[in-house]
Amino acid sequence: MEKNISFTLKVWRQNGPKAKGHFDTFEMKDIPTDTSFLEMLDILNEQLIESGKEPFVFDHDCREGICGMCSLYINGHPHGPATGATTCQLYMRRFNDGDVITVEPWRSAAFPVIKDCMVDRGAFDKIIQAGGYVTVRTGQPQDANAILIPKEAADEAMDCATCIGCGCCVAACKNGSAMLFVSSKVSQLALLPQGRPEAAKRAKAMIMKMEELGFGNCTNTRACEAECPKNESIANIARLNREFIKAKLND
């Protein structure tokens, strides 16, 4: 049976990266519990527009847990209290009648606020451009069975490739580290033979770019792993460290 709840919603408002931000408070009434969190924000914006006020800005795209755009910090958790889920997969049944729900943007120097809870995650694109790819000849593609890959390695590489680049790991980390993201992208290639020729160059280039862009260092608190909506493992960080050390020894 469908249930409605009413609650207090506090959302972060900020006009730009250098503007001073503040919380606006709204009383949300009779919101169905089968409403997704982003749909609830749509309802808020409809109310704001109808009353002649500026809508609340937040990121979204596919709303299917794939794009990684819905980067909201909800009640102290990136993407909210649900584990293994993005914000768009969070439903209002996770909350109780009378709750106070606080919504903030990712907090990281490398992710400047564009407006309200929309942040610029272009830093991740720059890290990928530094080495998150393989160089191959163009032309007719190889047969799928031309390069034999053990199933275990293929499965693990696919698990690493499920990282959607949402930035949750950075938001969860007290140091603002991007190591889980970088290590997942390095691992998905390092585990496959196609990624080995450029492995050393890739590890060094992506780590150097990460440091250049202002991300913090990893101190193994595992907060990134605990909050990741795709359950990426910090075993990837260990692999990245090994790849980097091997690259430095071969200099």
GROMACS .gro file of C-alpha atoms in nm:
model
  251
    1MET     CA    1   0.000   0.000   0.000
    2GLU     CA    2   0.139   0.339  -0.099
    3LYS     CA    3   0.237   0.565   0.188
    4ASN     CA    4   0.304   0.940   0.193
    5ILE     CA    5   0.556   1.116   0.414
    6SER     CA    6   0.625   1.477   0.503
    7PHE     CA    7   0.973   1.601   0.594
    8THR     CA    8   1.205   1.899   0.614
    9LEU     CA    9   1.442   1.936   0.318
   10LYS     CA   10   1.759   2.144   0.348
   11VAL     CA   11   1.938   2.202   0.016
   12TRP     CA   12   2.268   2.377  -0.055
   13ARG     CA   13   2.243   2.690  -0.271
   14GLN     CA   14   2.554   2.846  -0.426
   15ASN     CA   15   2.581   3.069  -0.733
   16GLY     CA   16   2.933   2.964  -0.835
   17PRO     CA   17   3.268   2.828  -0.721
   18LYS     CA   18   3.372   3.150  -0.547
   19ALA     CA   19   3.029   3.254  -0.417
   20LYS     CA   20   2.932   3.203  -0.056
   21GLY     CA   21   2.682   2.919  -0.019
   22HIS     CA   22   2.396   2.864   0.222
   23PHE     CA   23   2.116   2.618   0.298
   24ASP     CA   24   1.756   2.682   0.199
   25THR     CA   25   1.491   2.495   0.397
   26PHE     CA   26   1.165   2.362   0.252
   27GLU     CA   27   0.876   2.171   0.405
   28MET     CA   28   0.782   1.886   0.174
   29LYS     CA   29   0.429   1.755   0.224
   30ASP     CA   30   0.271   1.421   0.133
   31ILE     CA   31   0.547   1.282  -0.087
   32PRO     CA   32   0.475   0.920  -0.195
   33THR     CA   33   0.736   0.677  -0.063
   34ASP     CA   34   0.766   0.510  -0.404
   35THR     CA   35   0.900   0.839  -0.542
   36SER     CA   36   1.271   0.839  -0.623
   37PHE     CA   37   1.491   1.101  -0.458
   38LEU     CA   38   1.545   1.286  -0.786
   39GLU     CA   39   1.171   1.280  -0.859
   40MET     CA   40   1.120   1.436  -0.517
   41LEU     CA   41   1.362   1.714  -0.619
   42ASP     CA   42   1.161   1.754  -0.941
   43ILE     CA   43   0.851   1.810  -0.726
   44LEU     CA   44   1.041   2.071  -0.524
   45ASN     CA   45   1.144   2.252  -0.843
   46GLU     CA   46   0.790   2.249  -0.978
   47GLN     CA   47   0.677   2.417  -0.657
   48LEU     CA   48   0.959   2.673  -0.676
   49ILE     CA   49   0.886   2.759  -1.040
   50GLU     CA   50   0.513   2.792  -0.971
   51SER     CA   51   0.590   3.038  -0.691
   52GLY     CA   52   0.826   3.240  -0.913
   53LYS     CA   53   1.145   3.129  -0.739
   54GLU     CA   54   1.469   2.998  -0.888
   55PRO     CA   55   1.478   2.616  -0.914
   56PHE     CA   56   1.734   2.408  -0.729
   57VAL     CA   57   2.017   2.295  -0.960
   58PHE     CA   58   2.139   1.935  -0.948
   59ASP     CA   59   2.295   1.694  -1.196
   60HIS     CA   60   2.108   1.403  -1.356
   61ASP     CA   61   2.094   1.219  -1.685
   62CYS     CA   62   1.998   0.853  -1.733
   63ARG     CA   63   1.836   0.799  -1.391
   64GLU     CA   64   1.921   0.429  -1.425
   65GLY     CA   65   2.237   0.413  -1.212
   66ILE     CA   66   2.471   0.416  -1.513
   67CYS     CA   67   2.574   0.772  -1.598
   68GLY     CA   68   2.717   0.875  -1.258
   69MET     CA   69   2.574   1.226  -1.285
   70CYS     CA   70   2.351   1.230  -0.974
   71SER     CA   71   2.624   1.342  -0.736
   72LEU     CA   72   2.443   1.444  -0.417
   73TYR     CA   73   2.570   1.421  -0.060
   74ILE     CA   74   2.263   1.324   0.143
   75ASN     CA   75   2.259   1.316   0.524
   76GLY     CA   76   2.635   1.263   0.539
   77HIS     CA   77   2.654   0.996   0.269
   78PRO     CA   78   2.750   1.030  -0.098
   79HIS     CA   79   2.441   0.921  -0.296
   80GLY     CA   80   2.250   0.879   0.032
   81PRO     CA   81   2.202   0.601   0.289
   82ALA     CA   82   2.139   0.316   0.043
   83THR     CA   83   2.443   0.094  -0.019
   84GLY     CA   84   2.545  -0.009  -0.371
   85ALA     CA   85   2.314   0.248  -0.529
   86THR     CA   86   2.332   0.591  -0.691
   87THR     CA   87   2.111   0.883  -0.590
   88CYS     CA   88   1.864   0.810  -0.871
   89GLN     CA   89   1.818   0.458  -0.727
   90LEU     CA   90   1.736   0.597  -0.383
   91TYR     CA   91   1.364   0.602  -0.294
   92MET     CA   92   1.181   0.804  -0.034
   93ARG     CA   93   1.083   0.486   0.152
   94ARG     CA   94   1.438   0.502   0.294
   95PHE     CA   95   1.325   0.800   0.499
   96ASN     CA   96   1.071   0.845   0.777
   97ASP     CA   97   0.788   1.089   0.828
   98GLY     CA   98   0.923   1.402   1.001
   99ASP     CA   99   1.287   1.346   0.899
  100VAL     CA  100   1.526   1.631   0.824
  101ILE     CA  101   1.707   1.558   0.494
  102THR     CA  102   2.020   1.758   0.412
  103VAL     CA  103   2.146   1.773   0.052
  104GLU     CA  104   2.494   1.902  -0.035
  105PRO     CA  105   2.731   1.890  -0.334
  106TRP     CA  106   3.053   1.687  -0.352
  107ARG     CA  107   3.309   1.866  -0.133
  108SER     CA  108   3.644   1.866  -0.313
  109ALA     CA  109   3.884   2.131  -0.436
  110ALA     CA  110   3.912   1.932  -0.759
  111PHE     CA  111   3.531   1.947  -0.809
  112PRO     CA  112   3.440   2.318  -0.800
  113VAL     CA  113   3.072   2.404  -0.762
  114ILE     CA  114   2.907   2.524  -1.082
  115LYS     CA  115   2.576   2.607  -0.914
  116ASP     CA  116   2.397   2.470  -0.608
  117CYS     CA  117   2.468   2.095  -0.608
  118MET     CA  118   2.608   2.071  -0.961
  119VAL     CA  119   2.987   2.034  -0.960
  120ASP     CA  120   3.248   2.032  -1.236
  121ARG     CA  121   3.395   1.681  -1.258
  122GLY     CA  122   3.603   1.757  -1.565
  123ALA     CA  123   3.910   1.659  -1.362
  124PHE     CA  124   3.812   1.293  -1.411
  125ASP     CA  125   3.804   1.345  -1.788
  126LYS     CA  126   4.156   1.488  -1.776
  127ILE     CA  127   4.279   1.183  -1.582
  128ILE     CA  128   4.130   0.950  -1.843
  129GLN     CA  129   4.285   1.157  -2.122
  130ALA     CA  130   4.624   1.117  -1.952
  131GLY     CA  131   4.624   0.739  -1.996
  132GLY     CA  132   4.292   0.563  -1.952
  133TYR     CA  133   4.290   0.403  -2.295
  134VAL     CA  134   4.474   0.156  -2.519
  135THR     CA  135   4.638   0.245  -2.850
  136VAL     CA  136   4.538   0.008  -3.128
  137ARG     CA  137   4.552   0.003  -3.506
  138THR     CA  138   4.234   0.106  -3.680
  139GLY     CA  139   4.074  -0.105  -3.948
  140GLN     CA  140   3.900  -0.439  -3.943
  141PRO     CA  141   3.843  -0.556  -3.583
  142GLN     CA  142   4.002  -0.874  -3.456
  143ASP     CA  143   3.797  -1.181  -3.395
  144ALA     CA  144   3.675  -1.197  -3.036
  145ASN     CA  145   3.868  -1.519  -2.975
  146ALA     CA  146   4.195  -1.400  -3.131
  147ILE     CA  147   4.338  -1.307  -2.789
  148LEU     CA  148   4.267  -1.571  -2.527
  149ILE     CA  149   4.195  -1.425  -2.184
  150PRO     CA  150   4.133  -1.635  -1.870
  151LYS     CA  151   3.775  -1.603  -1.750
  152GLU     CA  152   3.887  -1.495  -1.402
  153ALA     CA  153   4.087  -1.207  -1.547
  154ALA     CA  154   3.805  -1.107  -1.782
  155ASP     CA  155   3.551  -1.112  -1.499
  156GLU     CA  156   3.772  -0.903  -1.270
  157ALA     CA  157   3.843  -0.653  -1.548
  158MET     CA  158   3.469  -0.622  -1.611
  159ASP     CA  159   3.409  -0.562  -1.239
  160CYS     CA  160   3.665  -0.280  -1.247
  161ALA     CA  161   3.504  -0.137  -1.560
  162THR     CA  162   3.171  -0.094  -1.381
  163CYS     CA  163   3.308   0.226  -1.221
  164ILE     CA  164   3.083   0.505  -1.351
  165GLY     CA  165   3.313   0.793  -1.256
  166CYS     CA  166   3.056   0.959  -1.032
  167GLY     CA  167   3.313   1.097  -0.787
  168CYS     CA  168   3.153   0.936  -0.483
  169CYS     CA  169   3.494   0.802  -0.374
  170VAL     CA  170   3.636   1.155  -0.370
  171ALA     CA  171   3.337   1.287  -0.174
  172ALA     CA  172   3.362   1.005   0.081
  173CYS     CA  173   3.738   1.039   0.135
  174LYS     CA  174   3.853   1.274   0.412
  175ASN     CA  175   4.153   1.354   0.191
  176GLY     CA  176   3.953   1.403  -0.129
  177SER     CA  177   4.150   1.124  -0.294
  178ALA     CA  178   4.062   0.990  -0.640
  179MET     CA  179   4.263   0.669  -0.596
  180LEU     CA  180   3.964   0.433  -0.619
  181PHE     CA  181   3.853   0.589  -0.947
  182VAL     CA  182   4.203   0.593  -1.097
  183SER     CA  183   4.284   0.242  -0.977
  184SER     CA  184   3.961   0.101  -1.120
  185LYS     CA  185   4.034   0.255  -1.460
  186VAL     CA  186   4.395   0.135  -1.451
  187SER     CA  187   4.293  -0.213  -1.334
  188GLN     CA  188   4.037  -0.275  -1.607
  189LEU     CA  189   4.320  -0.235  -1.860
  190ALA     CA  190   4.609  -0.381  -1.657
  191LEU     CA  191   4.424  -0.712  -1.621
  192LEU     CA  192   4.393  -0.759  -1.997
  193PRO     CA  193   4.672  -0.831  -2.250
  194GLN     CA  194   4.559  -0.537  -2.464
  195GLY     CA  195   4.648  -0.303  -2.179
  196ARG     CA  196   4.994  -0.436  -2.097
  197PRO     CA  197   5.207  -0.259  -2.364
  198GLU     CA  198   5.123   0.084  -2.218
  199ALA     CA  199   5.086  -0.025  -1.854
  200ALA     CA  200   5.389   0.161  -1.716
  201LYS     CA  201   5.317   0.482  -1.905
  202ARG     CA  202   4.950   0.465  -1.805
  203ALA     CA  203   5.008   0.425  -1.430
  204LYS     CA  204   5.260   0.710  -1.411
  205ALA     CA  205   5.063   0.948  -1.631
  206MET     CA  206   4.730   0.901  -1.455
  207ILE     CA  207   4.877   0.933  -1.105
  208MET     CA  208   5.073   1.243  -1.201
  209LYS     CA  209   4.761   1.401  -1.351
  210MET     CA  210   4.558   1.315  -1.042
  211GLU     CA  211   4.814   1.489  -0.819
  212GLU     CA  212   4.838   1.787  -1.053
  213LEU     CA  213   4.461   1.840  -1.037
  214GLY     CA  214   4.462   1.870  -0.657
  215PHE     CA  215   4.322   1.538  -0.538
  216GLY     CA  216   4.446   1.420  -0.196
  217ASN     CA  217   4.645   1.114  -0.098
  218CYS     CA  218   4.502   0.775  -0.004
  219THR     CA  219   4.537   0.678   0.363
  220ASN     CA  220   4.341   0.351   0.336
  221THR     CA  221   4.039   0.446   0.547
  222ARG     CA  222   3.824   0.244   0.302
  223ALA     CA  223   3.550   0.510   0.307
  224CYS     CA  224   3.556   0.510  -0.075
  225GLU     CA  225   3.494   0.135  -0.089
  226ALA     CA  226   3.214   0.157   0.169
  227GLU     CA  227   3.026   0.427  -0.023
  228CYS     CA  228   3.093   0.327  -0.386
  229PRO     CA  229   2.761   0.262  -0.565
  230LYS     CA  230   2.930  -0.001  -0.786
  231ASN     CA  231   3.114  -0.175  -0.498
  232GLU     CA  232   3.462  -0.115  -0.640
  233SER     CA  233   3.728  -0.277  -0.421
  234ILE     CA  234   4.036  -0.111  -0.271
  235ALA     CA  235   4.222  -0.415  -0.406
  236ASN     CA  236   4.233  -0.200  -0.718
  237ILE     CA  237   4.435   0.061  -0.527
  238ALA     CA  238   4.689  -0.206  -0.429
  239ARG     CA  239   4.714  -0.306  -0.796
  240LEU     CA  240   4.764   0.057  -0.901
  241ASN     CA  241   5.044   0.096  -0.645
  242ARG     CA  242   5.214  -0.217  -0.781
  243GLU     CA  243   5.180  -0.091  -1.138
  244PHE     CA  244   5.329   0.245  -1.038
  245ILE     CA  245   5.622   0.092  -0.848
  246LYS     CA  246   5.703  -0.140  -1.139
  247ALA     CA  247   5.691   0.158  -1.375
  248LYS     CA  248   5.930   0.359  -1.157
  249LEU     CA  249   6.174   0.065  -1.125
  250ASN     CA  250   6.181   0.031  -1.503
  251ASP     CA  251   6.261   0.400  -1.561
   0.00000   0.00000   0.00000
